[in-house]
Amino acid sequence: MSAAMWSVVIRRSSWEILRQIKRNILLGVAIRTFSTPTGLYGFPHLKTPKGFQPFVDDAIQRSGELISYICSKRPAAEVMRAMDEISDTVCSVVDSAELCRNTHPDREFVEEATKASMKINEYLHYLNTNHDLYDAVKKAEQECHMLSEEAQRGVRNLRADFERGGIHLCPEKLDRVNKLNIEISQLCREYNENIVMDPGTVDIYPSSRIPKNLHYLVKPIYCSKSLITKDLSGSGDTLKEKGFRITTNPQTLTSVLQFSSDDEVRKMVYIRGNSVPHANVDVLKRLISARHELAQIMGSRSYAEFSVKPNMAVSPKVVTSFLLEMSKMVQAKSIEERKLVMKFKREKCGRSDGDLRPWDETYYMTMMKSSSYKLDASVVGSYFSLSNCIEGLKVLVQSLFGATFRIIPLAPGESWDPHGDLGYLYLDLYSRKGKYPGCAHFAIKGARRISQTEYQLPIVALVCNFSGSRNPSAVRLNHWEVETLFHEFGHALHSLLSRTDYQHFSGTRTVLDFAEIPSNLFEYYAWDYRVLKKFARHHSTGEEIPQKLVESMQGARDMFAATDLQRQIFYALVDQTLFGEQPFPHGDISSVVAKLKREHTSCEHVEGTHWEARFSHLLNYGAGYYSYLYAKCFAATIWKKLCQEDPLSPTTGFALRTKFLQHGGAREPAALLNDLAGDGIYRYCDGGIMPDISCLCDEMKLFE
């Protein structure tokens, strides 16, 4: 990537907590020069792909030394410190291998990283089932009253983590838990492979039925068509008719549903895209069953109960109560929005009747937004070059946190791609073949205190898949991509600004329904005119983005906000229900999904479709998808109380940093939220914590 390599270098005046850190540790990063090659991500082992093997071996050897140290009856403080070093040592391999597997263009690097990942994960299983370590942690927990609050929390968490792996069970039950975990991993892999192998296709003839703005997404195909002639000999001619094959992967499916004016094309693409891969219907059923059995062995009534217990919500009962409250709150406005779309469709079609079918919704909503706000995607994109957006990230950290990005040279061998950007934050922003397909934040090294005078600074990677030129000034982002960039940067800031004693709590290493709050909060910055005018400038004229254009963008976003929110509530309810207390083996999953759709949305379920067969969040977040909605509510309250009046205020930044971001997972989430936003940001419900929804509802104008 030809953009600069960035390093977050923190001004000494801004960071009281860092006063004890040696000056050369901070400034050495900004001024370092390189004469000899370093390794991938700065790890000396990784100068070549074969370096992954000794990287793993050394991590295992060092961990073995630490295990011996822990088992020699050390005090609680030393046990916690040594356990955290084991975690840091092993996670350095796990996280670097994961990033390499997902992003490196060299197949040999990917293959060696995959081998390293398999080997280190086998070792992780050994660590997680090591009774000597478990006994040492339990003993430390009994003696931890003299430790710091963070260390006490760390010891308790370690013991709970061991037990979530089943170490406390009898040998027969532990053996079954281990087999179920292997089965669950295999089913998740099979589910994802099926999505790649069977994305679904629809062939459309003639080619004129596909608008030109969608041609880049489809593949030309031809078929022979007989022509009837007046030739008395009876011979006929044939003509090659051109058509298009549409692959119904999610991106193409969305684009066709948005922009194809042909009702029948949209219908075929919708049905096909929501019916593949059929094999995953059975895979999902087996996954639900395996997770349910696992949870019951672990003493929970359902996988949802097992999954939610460590989180703020604590129980599925709290989650379901929250989701039903949200569903009820959003229902009236979503019905009103649907009626408007139906009326618009009837006017366009010149009919006084006719239903709004599932394949109509996106098309007519897009048309209504365009009609009401006269938005042109190319005009919006002209203000959001990638270089402008990176400048926007710099504006955020400078204004809020008194931190700066400084350009430093990339050492030979440090990048995983000839176009990589580096600092403490690696930026890998362009799509390329074989790369992780979405946008994500990868932790490479967690923050932790090494000694009274040394601190390990966090290193993270922000990975996106923007298309276009390798010149960031020439790449134009649509606003959804800008919002996504800011979302992932929120995760990155959580890691970069973390100043925990233990890497076990660094940055996003916190409970699931708390971890998404910073990313949701920073989405607001991508929509606020006061922020956008600081960096969003026309690529050729340099003109500041007009306020009226931003207001139109906001209006279009809000036009069907209730419908969008209702859809997310439905997804979360599906997730909770499928992993809840259902009779097993599970019945017809699609009928469960259809029932929830009828009860909690205004949308029609099409018989024969099974959308859940490629909703991979069911794998990654099993019973945790509600976390996005929790985060959305918490972020709305924080924005309104802290940021809305002056979003770039250093006072706001100081509060966000010192009361929230720097603590990672080292303090109780409830305490952090209350300290940051005051009373009312959450309430207690059935032993768990539920976010206050009033700020989000007020923002969306859901109240009468």
XYZ file of C-alpha atoms in Angstrom:
704
model
C 0.000 0.000 0.000
C 1.452 3.337 -0.932
C -0.060 5.208 1.995
C 2.281 6.127 4.812
C 3.051 3.865 7.725
C 1.575 5.151 10.893
C 2.742 4.995 14.478
C 0.660 6.288 17.346
C 3.228 8.218 19.384
C 1.842 9.620 22.595
C 2.848 13.021 23.868
C 4.308 12.861 27.355
C 2.065 15.740 28.520
C -1.039 13.819 27.557
C -0.383 10.595 29.446
C 0.113 10.820 33.186
C 0.044 7.034 33.411
C 3.167 6.758 31.256
C 5.461 9.000 33.275
C 7.394 6.028 34.602
C 8.111 4.641 31.163
C 11.634 5.235 29.897
C 11.915 8.021 27.347
C 13.804 5.887 24.839
C 11.046 3.268 24.853
C 8.481 5.828 23.742
C 10.585 7.835 21.331
C 12.585 4.926 19.969
C 9.575 3.797 17.990
C 9.237 7.126 16.256
C 12.880 7.582 15.265
C 14.121 4.034 14.704
C 16.030 3.240 11.542
C 16.738 -0.143 10.057
C 19.888 -1.479 8.465
C 19.148 -5.216 8.686
C 15.920 -7.071 7.970
C 13.522 -7.616 10.824
C 10.716 -10.169 10.732
C 7.023 -10.115 9.898
C 5.152 -7.716 12.245
C 8.518 -7.009 13.905
C 8.982 -10.586 15.220
C 12.631 -11.614 14.579
C 11.660 -15.262 14.032
C 9.494 -14.422 11.039
C 12.135 -13.337 8.525
C 11.038 -16.303 6.383
C 7.943 -18.537 6.337
C 9.937 -21.347 7.987
C 10.430 -19.044 10.980
C 6.947 -19.887 12.233
C 8.173 -23.322 13.392
C 10.895 -22.025 15.768
C 8.509 -19.216 16.781
C 6.071 -21.865 18.046
C 8.823 -24.018 19.556
C 10.338 -21.117 21.482
C 6.905 -20.072 22.768
C 6.261 -23.618 24.005
C 9.694 -23.813 25.615
C 9.285 -20.457 27.384
C 5.792 -21.427 28.531
C 7.172 -24.685 29.936
C 9.732 -22.737 31.980
C 6.971 -20.512 33.332
C 4.794 -23.517 34.188
C 7.650 -24.973 36.249
C 8.037 -21.620 37.975
C 4.305 -21.390 38.774
C 4.190 -24.932 40.099
C 7.029 -24.254 42.566
C 4.449 -22.795 44.969
C 4.862 -19.109 44.134
C 2.884 -16.269 45.800
C -0.410 -15.198 44.176
C 1.072 -12.042 42.597
C 3.849 -14.038 40.904
C 1.397 -16.693 39.708
C -0.764 -14.048 38.046
C 2.261 -12.339 36.468
C 3.677 -15.635 35.151
C 0.270 -16.783 33.843
C -0.050 -13.500 31.987
C 3.402 -13.962 30.459
C 2.403 -17.444 29.266
C -0.696 -15.888 27.723
C 1.353 -13.109 26.107
C 3.917 -15.582 24.741
C 1.329 -17.946 23.286
C -0.976 -15.169 22.033
C 1.900 -13.592 20.093
C 2.036 -16.795 18.024
C -1.742 -17.316 17.843
C -2.505 -13.735 16.813
C 0.355 -13.297 14.333
C -0.458 -16.645 12.706
C -4.138 -15.694 12.472
C -3.361 -12.355 10.833
C -0.873 -13.970 8.448
C -3.320 -16.739 7.457
C -5.958 -14.167 6.603
C -3.909 -11.525 4.811
C -0.518 -12.690 3.497
C -0.291 -12.935 -0.326
C 2.539 -15.512 -0.203
C 1.104 -19.042 -0.057
C 4.160 -20.385 1.775
C 3.662 -17.840 4.578
C -0.035 -18.765 4.765
C 0.714 -22.495 4.860
C 3.390 -22.147 7.554
C 1.146 -19.846 9.597
C -1.641 -22.436 9.339
C 0.704 -25.175 10.584
C 1.830 -22.898 13.417
C -1.790 -22.157 14.273
C -2.647 -25.854 14.483
C 0.395 -26.637 16.634
C -0.067 -23.731 19.044
C -3.778 -24.523 19.379
C -2.873 -28.094 20.347
C -0.583 -26.591 22.977
C -3.370 -24.286 24.134
C -5.492 -27.380 24.743
C -2.649 -28.773 26.879
C -2.502 -25.524 28.868
C -6.279 -25.391 29.324
C -6.346 -28.953 30.680
C -3.256 -28.642 32.884
C -4.377 -29.498 36.424
C -1.164 -28.173 37.984
C -1.836 -24.718 36.539
C -5.503 -24.917 37.530
C -4.588 -25.844 41.113
C -2.040 -23.010 41.268
C -4.638 -20.511 40.046
C -7.243 -21.756 42.556
C -4.696 -21.415 45.368
C -3.794 -17.907 44.163
C -7.482 -16.966 44.170
C -7.724 -17.970 47.832
C -4.732 -15.733 48.631
C -5.484 -12.830 46.281
C -6.954 -10.394 48.845
C -3.571 -8.626 48.994
C -3.428 -8.088 45.227
C -4.493 -5.090 43.155
C -8.093 -4.980 41.913
C -6.930 -5.861 38.393
C -4.817 -8.807 39.601
C -7.706 -10.147 41.696
C -9.973 -9.872 38.682
C -7.330 -11.619 36.571
C -6.975 -14.596 38.930
C -10.765 -15.014 39.148
C -11.073 -14.854 35.366
C -8.317 -17.421 34.848
C -10.023 -19.875 37.187
C -13.370 -19.313 35.426
C -11.715 -19.760 32.008
C -10.227 -23.092 33.099
C -13.644 -24.267 34.291
C -15.398 -23.152 31.094
C -13.126 -25.678 29.412
C -14.382 -28.393 31.773
C -11.183 -29.031 33.735
C -13.173 -29.456 36.954
C -15.294 -32.282 35.522
C -14.791 -36.016 35.987
C -12.589 -37.674 33.306
C -15.546 -39.142 31.378
C -17.356 -35.799 31.127
C -14.142 -33.906 30.311
C -13.396 -36.363 27.512
C -16.889 -35.797 26.086
C -16.474 -31.990 26.340
C -13.186 -32.207 24.431
C -14.791 -34.319 21.701
C -17.733 -31.924 21.445
C -15.397 -28.928 21.116
C -13.567 -30.667 18.265
C -16.911 -31.506 16.608
C -18.105 -27.892 17.003
C -14.896 -26.562 15.401
C -15.284 -28.990 12.486
C -18.939 -28.026 11.966
C -18.081 -24.322 11.979
C -15.369 -24.936 9.390
C -17.763 -27.022 7.263
C -20.443 -24.298 7.464
C -18.000 -21.628 6.240
C -16.581 -23.867 3.504
C -20.098 -24.559 2.209
C -20.761 -20.831 1.905
C -17.633 -20.440 -0.240
C -18.257 -23.579 -2.318
C -21.973 -22.990 -2.961
C -22.728 -19.261 -3.264
C -25.631 -19.951 -5.651
C -26.097 -18.737 -9.217
C -28.941 -17.443 -11.382
C -28.754 -17.259 -15.185
C -30.577 -14.318 -16.778
C -31.483 -13.993 -20.481
C -31.321 -11.728 -22.350
C -28.404 -9.639 -21.050
C -30.460 -6.441 -21.449
C -32.353 -7.354 -18.273
C -29.290 -6.485 -16.186
C -28.543 -2.739 -15.900
C -25.079 -1.590 -16.960
C -24.126 -0.416 -13.483
C -24.290 -4.066 -12.360
C -22.257 -5.573 -15.200
C -19.061 -5.530 -13.140
C -20.686 -8.004 -10.730
C -21.902 -10.572 -13.260
C -20.397 -13.015 -15.745
C -21.409 -13.100 -19.460
C -22.859 -16.412 -20.664
C -24.263 -17.587 -23.996
C -26.843 -20.080 -25.148
C -27.934 -21.281 -28.578
C -31.295 -20.038 -29.783
C -33.003 -21.525 -32.849
C -34.303 -19.194 -35.536
C -37.281 -20.163 -37.749
C -36.603 -19.253 -41.386
C -38.687 -19.307 -44.581
C -36.183 -21.651 -46.195
C -38.252 -24.448 -47.805
C -35.495 -26.931 -47.091
C -36.552 -26.814 -43.462
C -33.068 -26.037 -42.177
C -32.917 -23.576 -39.281
C -30.306 -21.124 -38.132
C -29.027 -20.711 -34.586
C -28.067 -17.574 -32.754
C -25.853 -17.207 -29.726
C -27.907 -15.276 -27.202
C -25.991 -13.382 -24.520
C -27.048 -13.482 -20.899
C -25.507 -13.000 -17.474
C -24.781 -15.402 -14.640
C -25.348 -13.801 -11.246
C -23.489 -15.329 -8.317
C -25.690 -14.697 -5.302
C -22.995 -13.979 -2.745
C -24.108 -11.339 -0.192
C -22.453 -8.354 -1.905
C -23.883 -9.144 -5.348
C -27.259 -10.091 -3.894
C -27.545 -6.723 -2.132
C -26.503 -4.780 -5.241
C -28.996 -6.574 -7.511
C -31.826 -6.101 -5.004
C -30.948 -2.403 -4.797
C -30.548 -1.541 -8.450
C -32.339 -4.042 -10.713
C -35.676 -2.693 -11.948
C -36.753 -6.139 -13.204
C -39.107 -7.663 -10.600
C -38.559 -11.213 -11.822
C -34.755 -10.883 -11.743
C -34.899 -9.599 -8.175
C -37.250 -12.430 -7.189
C -35.031 -15.164 -8.654
C -31.895 -13.704 -7.104
C -33.564 -13.212 -3.694
C -34.907 -16.767 -3.522
C -31.683 -18.355 -4.747
C -29.481 -16.193 -2.487
C -31.576 -17.111 0.551
C -31.686 -20.834 -0.262
C -27.965 -21.656 -0.383
C -25.997 -23.496 0.739
C -28.669 -26.092 1.437
C -26.086 -28.360 3.099
C -25.802 -25.861 5.951
C -29.351 -26.560 7.089
C -28.143 -29.902 8.410
C -24.757 -28.515 9.548
C -26.505 -25.857 11.624
C -28.860 -28.421 13.151
C -25.875 -30.553 14.216
C -24.015 -27.498 15.539
C -26.994 -26.472 17.685
C -27.271 -30.015 19.038
C -23.536 -30.263 19.851
C -23.501 -26.902 21.600
C -26.613 -27.812 23.577
C -25.059 -31.073 24.802
C -21.845 -29.241 25.708
C -23.765 -26.652 27.728
C -25.731 -29.307 29.604
C -22.572 -31.196 30.574
C -21.230 -27.870 31.858
C -24.293 -27.467 34.076
C -26.254 -24.986 31.952
C -29.779 -25.469 30.655
C -28.869 -24.200 27.194
C -25.932 -22.986 25.150
C -27.377 -19.482 25.372
C -27.174 -19.678 29.178
C -23.590 -20.999 28.994
C -22.566 -18.329 26.473
C -24.189 -15.286 28.103
C -23.232 -16.044 31.723
C -19.819 -14.234 31.691
C -21.291 -11.141 30.007
C -22.988 -8.077 31.470
C -26.391 -9.556 30.608
C -25.606 -12.684 32.692
C -28.596 -14.715 31.444
C -30.732 -15.328 28.328
C -33.738 -14.112 30.324
C -32.209 -10.612 30.533
C -31.230 -10.665 26.847
C -34.687 -11.775 25.712
C -36.375 -9.190 27.924
C -34.187 -6.488 26.355
C -34.857 -7.682 22.803
C -38.626 -7.913 23.325
C -38.668 -4.420 24.799
C -36.747 -3.138 21.777
C -39.035 -5.051 19.399
C -42.135 -3.521 20.951
C -40.616 -0.033 20.913
C -39.699 -0.147 17.215
C -42.819 -1.902 15.896
C -45.113 1.065 15.232
C -42.535 3.094 13.333
C -41.381 0.119 11.259
C -45.005 -0.548 10.211
C -45.342 3.109 9.281
C -42.142 2.916 7.196
C -43.369 -0.209 5.418
C -46.666 1.466 4.524
C -44.749 4.360 2.963
C -42.697 1.964 0.828
C -45.810 0.059 -0.252
C -47.530 3.300 -1.216
C -44.442 4.367 -3.187
C -44.341 1.042 -5.040
C -48.016 1.252 -5.993
C -47.544 4.792 -7.310
C -44.528 3.729 -9.378
C -46.315 0.681 -10.740
C -49.541 2.594 -11.408
C -51.611 0.206 -9.280
C -53.814 0.787 -6.266
C -53.136 -2.679 -4.853
C -50.259 -5.122 -4.781
C -48.136 -6.316 -1.882
C -44.585 -5.392 -1.062
C -42.642 -8.604 -1.603
C -39.321 -9.370 0.114
C -37.387 -8.774 -3.127
C -39.070 -5.359 -3.510
C -38.078 -3.835 -0.170
C -34.433 -2.901 -0.803
C -35.154 -1.683 -4.353
C -37.963 0.698 -3.448
C -36.287 1.900 -0.256
C -33.185 2.781 -2.295
C -35.360 4.538 -4.870
C -37.214 6.499 -2.181
C -33.974 7.658 -0.577
C -32.645 8.745 -3.945
C -35.913 10.519 -4.788
C -36.170 12.320 -1.445
C -32.558 13.375 -0.977
C -31.155 13.471 -4.533
C -28.044 11.676 -3.375
C -25.493 10.611 -5.963
C -23.037 8.007 -4.669
C -20.264 9.346 -6.915
C -20.747 12.865 -5.516
C -20.584 11.597 -1.931
C -17.524 9.473 -2.738
C -15.703 12.455 -4.256
C -15.257 13.862 -0.736
C -14.028 10.600 0.798
C -10.737 9.641 -0.764
C -8.914 7.073 1.336
C -6.145 9.581 2.125
C -8.789 12.046 3.378
C -10.294 9.360 5.602
C -6.898 8.476 7.094
C -6.490 12.190 7.744
C -9.842 12.020 9.545
C -8.509 9.300 11.847
C -5.501 11.515 12.599
C -7.845 14.424 13.403
C -9.728 12.221 15.885
C -6.721 11.065 17.870
C -5.122 14.506 17.822
C -8.245 16.399 18.918
C -9.593 13.903 21.442
C -6.508 12.292 22.904
C -3.586 14.613 22.211
C -1.903 11.790 20.313
C -0.233 12.013 16.922
C 0.420 9.685 14.007
C 4.011 9.860 12.833
C 5.439 8.343 9.686
C 8.228 5.836 10.260
C 10.046 3.727 7.690
C 9.044 0.132 7.152
C 11.832 -2.280 8.026
C 12.752 -4.903 5.431
C 10.701 -8.013 6.108
C 8.333 -6.353 8.574
C 5.348 -6.043 6.266
C 3.274 -8.955 4.967
C 2.627 -7.212 1.658
C 4.746 -4.867 -0.478
C 2.018 -2.258 0.063
C 1.668 -2.522 3.847
C 1.551 0.395 6.270
C 3.057 0.172 9.760
C 3.377 1.728 13.164
C 1.848 0.439 16.263
C -1.156 0.292 13.975
C -0.720 -1.685 10.766
C -3.089 -0.609 8.011
C -3.907 -3.227 5.380
C -6.747 -1.536 3.522
C -6.922 -2.912 -0.034
C -8.586 -6.059 -1.301
C -6.492 -8.754 -2.934
C -6.950 -12.394 -3.823
C -6.915 -14.821 -0.918
C -7.218 -12.133 1.730
C -9.718 -12.101 4.610
C -12.845 -10.777 2.844
C -14.293 -8.326 5.385
C -13.137 -5.533 7.641
C -11.665 -6.399 11.025
C -9.343 -5.437 13.850
C -6.590 -7.928 14.686
C -4.610 -7.752 17.927
C -0.953 -8.734 17.452
C 0.476 -7.784 20.843
C -1.464 -6.746 23.915
C -0.477 -3.962 26.276
C 1.009 -5.027 29.612
C 3.350 -3.835 32.328
C 6.631 -5.742 32.208
C 8.225 -4.043 35.222
C 8.085 -0.774 37.144
C 10.069 0.901 34.367
C 9.032 -1.046 31.248
C 5.711 -1.243 29.435
C 4.870 -3.399 26.422
C 3.076 -1.191 23.925
C 0.123 -2.680 21.998
C 0.382 -3.511 18.312
C -2.738 -4.033 16.209
C -3.729 -4.338 12.571
C -6.736 -2.771 10.916
C -7.722 -4.829 7.873
C -10.195 -3.655 5.213
C -10.951 -4.549 1.586
C -11.310 -1.288 -0.304
C -11.113 -1.622 -4.077
C -9.430 0.596 -6.617
C -6.057 2.246 -7.127
C -3.109 1.645 -4.828
C -2.869 5.429 -4.521
C -4.958 6.366 -1.461
C -5.709 9.796 -2.949
C -7.389 8.085 -5.907
C -9.459 5.572 -3.913
C -13.012 6.775 -3.295
C -14.951 5.276 -0.419
C -18.713 5.175 -0.250
C -20.025 6.397 3.070
C -20.834 2.908 4.314
C -17.120 2.112 3.926
C -16.191 5.312 5.790
C -18.499 4.298 8.639
C -16.960 0.791 8.656
C -13.436 2.259 8.758
C -14.361 4.402 11.770
C -16.063 1.404 13.428
C -12.945 -0.751 13.156
C -10.777 2.189 14.210
C -12.851 2.342 17.398
C -11.743 -1.235 18.129
C -8.145 -0.315 17.277
C -8.213 2.691 19.630
C -9.539 0.483 22.419
C -6.397 -1.634 21.999
C -3.958 1.216 21.319
C -5.029 3.314 24.292
C -5.240 0.378 26.680
C -2.886 0.686 29.664
C -3.624 -2.441 31.675
C -1.124 -4.231 33.892
C -1.953 -7.543 32.218
C -2.351 -8.295 28.514
C -5.151 -10.662 29.579
C -7.286 -7.483 29.820
C -5.716 -5.440 27.051
C -8.070 -3.481 24.790
C -10.904 -5.566 23.384
C -10.127 -8.511 25.702
C -13.279 -7.946 27.657
C -16.792 -9.391 27.752
C -18.568 -9.542 24.402
C -21.470 -7.181 25.189
C -18.993 -4.493 26.289
C -16.318 -4.900 23.594
C -18.452 -3.469 20.759
C -19.203 -0.147 22.515
C -16.134 1.872 21.345
C -16.600 0.788 17.724
C -20.273 1.780 17.758
C -19.423 5.083 19.433
C -16.878 6.017 16.769
C -19.420 5.414 14.000
C -21.049 8.655 15.181
C -17.902 10.546 14.227
C -18.286 9.379 10.621
C -21.694 11.123 10.427
C -21.121 14.383 12.322
C -20.661 17.411 10.070
C -18.359 19.115 12.593
C -15.995 16.167 12.261
C -16.429 15.533 8.533
C -15.636 19.121 7.547
C -12.186 18.675 9.116
C -11.110 16.129 6.534
C -13.784 15.408 3.870
C -12.690 17.506 0.907
C -13.382 17.206 -2.803
C -10.641 15.197 -4.480
C -10.087 17.731 -7.280
C -11.215 21.137 -5.946
C -10.285 20.722 -2.288
C -13.734 22.075 -1.377
C -14.974 21.217 2.121
C -17.930 18.824 2.141
C -21.136 20.924 2.044
C -23.297 20.823 5.158
C -26.424 20.284 3.022
C -24.877 17.149 1.501
C -24.137 15.752 4.986
C -27.700 16.561 6.068
C -29.022 14.677 3.030
C -26.807 11.705 3.890
C -28.152 11.763 7.452
C -31.734 12.047 6.197
C -31.317 9.060 3.888
C -29.757 7.049 6.747
C -32.676 7.832 9.072
C -35.412 7.241 6.503
C -35.830 3.536 7.329
C -33.911 3.406 10.597
C -36.713 1.598 12.433
C -36.859 -1.133 9.773
C -33.077 -1.565 9.927
C -33.148 -1.772 13.725
C -36.050 -4.223 13.649
C -34.023 -6.481 11.359
C -31.120 -6.508 13.846
C -33.511 -7.319 16.694
C -34.892 -10.214 14.631
C -31.360 -11.550 13.966
C -30.576 -11.404 17.701
C -33.830 -13.169 18.590
C -33.068 -15.942 16.078
C -29.622 -16.340 17.633
C -31.038 -16.521 21.181
C -33.858 -18.902 20.212
C -31.785 -21.391 18.233
C -29.292 -21.708 21.081
C -31.928 -21.526 23.809
C -33.928 -24.192 25.629
C -35.315 -26.046 22.623
C -36.183 -29.755 22.368
C -33.265 -31.625 20.789
C -32.480 -32.917 18.296
C -33.798 -29.641 16.932
C -36.873 -29.620 14.741
C -37.211 -27.647 11.532
C -34.957 -24.634 12.102
C -36.405 -22.720 9.155
C -39.897 -22.889 10.667
C -38.531 -21.437 13.924
C -36.918 -18.597 11.966
C -40.113 -18.013 9.944
C -42.199 -17.814 13.124
C -39.860 -15.225 14.661
C -39.931 -13.235 11.428
C -43.731 -13.106 11.435
C -43.827 -12.127 15.128
C -41.105 -9.485 15.155
C -40.939 -7.950 11.676
C -43.333 -6.669 9.061
C -41.580 -8.741 6.406
C -42.854 -11.840 4.657
C -41.094 -15.196 4.944
C -40.725 -16.981 1.602
C -41.344 -20.714 1.914
C -38.356 -22.828 0.952
C -35.767 -20.203 1.856
C -33.409 -20.609 4.796
C -31.504 -17.366 5.266
C -29.892 -18.729 8.442
C -27.789 -21.160 6.366
C -25.221 -18.471 5.694
C -25.595 -16.152 8.673
C -22.098 -16.893 9.993
C -22.657 -14.750 13.109
C -24.463 -17.808 14.487
C -21.036 -19.450 14.586
C -18.890 -16.557 15.753
C -21.320 -15.097 18.256
C -23.503 -18.077 19.186
C -26.096 -16.496 21.524
C -24.052 -13.286 21.536
C -25.375 -11.370 18.526
C -27.454 -9.220 20.883
C -24.143 -7.556 21.866
C -24.369 -5.266 18.821
C -27.679 -3.909 20.071
C -26.393 -3.571 23.634
C -23.439 -1.608 22.265
C -25.705 0.517 20.079
C -27.750 1.579 23.121
C -24.716 2.248 25.315
C -22.991 4.200 22.524
C -26.111 6.339 21.965
C -26.129 7.311 25.649
C -22.385 8.058 25.750
C -22.637 10.141 22.572
C -25.558 12.173 23.896
C -24.118 12.740 27.381
C -20.441 13.207 26.537
C -19.763 13.824 22.874
C -22.718 15.434 21.126
C -22.144 18.990 22.341
C -18.499 19.106 21.232
C -17.395 15.791 19.688
C -13.731 16.781 19.269
C -13.290 18.358 22.686
C -10.054 17.358 24.513
C -12.170 17.227 27.684
C -14.365 14.601 26.043
C -11.284 12.723 24.873
C -9.750 12.809 28.357
C -12.913 11.298 29.838
C -13.158 8.618 27.132
C -9.517 7.667 27.640
C -9.136 7.771 31.424
C -12.578 6.484 32.395
C -13.130 3.983 29.616
C -10.639 3.036 26.904
C -7.442 2.708 28.907
C -8.944 0.096 31.238
C -9.703 -2.530 28.572
C -11.290 -5.398 30.479
C -9.432 -4.752 33.742
C -12.429 -3.268 35.555
C -16.068 -4.281 35.797
C -17.911 -2.971 32.711
C -20.746 -1.594 34.851
C -18.308 0.453 36.936
C -16.647 1.888 33.816
C -19.979 2.809 32.208
C -21.291 4.430 35.349
C -18.046 6.356 35.881
C -18.111 7.586 32.293
C -21.774 8.477 31.753
C -23.298 8.598 35.241
C -26.459 7.024 36.586
C -29.053 5.840 34.120
C -26.860 4.376 31.394
C -27.990 0.901 32.502
C -30.354 -0.780 34.907
C -30.301 -4.083 36.781
C -32.695 -6.784 35.623
C -32.931 -10.355 36.974
C -29.341 -10.272 38.202
C -27.930 -8.889 34.935
C -27.321 -5.492 33.381
C -29.531 -4.062 30.650
C -28.728 -0.844 28.747
C -31.060 2.116 28.922
C -32.731 2.391 25.505
C -34.135 5.924 25.859
C -31.253 7.777 24.147
C -31.334 5.476 21.125
C -35.139 5.674 20.917
C -34.996 9.449 21.223
C -32.324 9.621 18.514
C -34.508 7.492 16.229
C -37.664 9.440 17.150
C -39.434 6.322 18.381
C -41.159 8.103 21.253
C -44.519 9.732 20.710
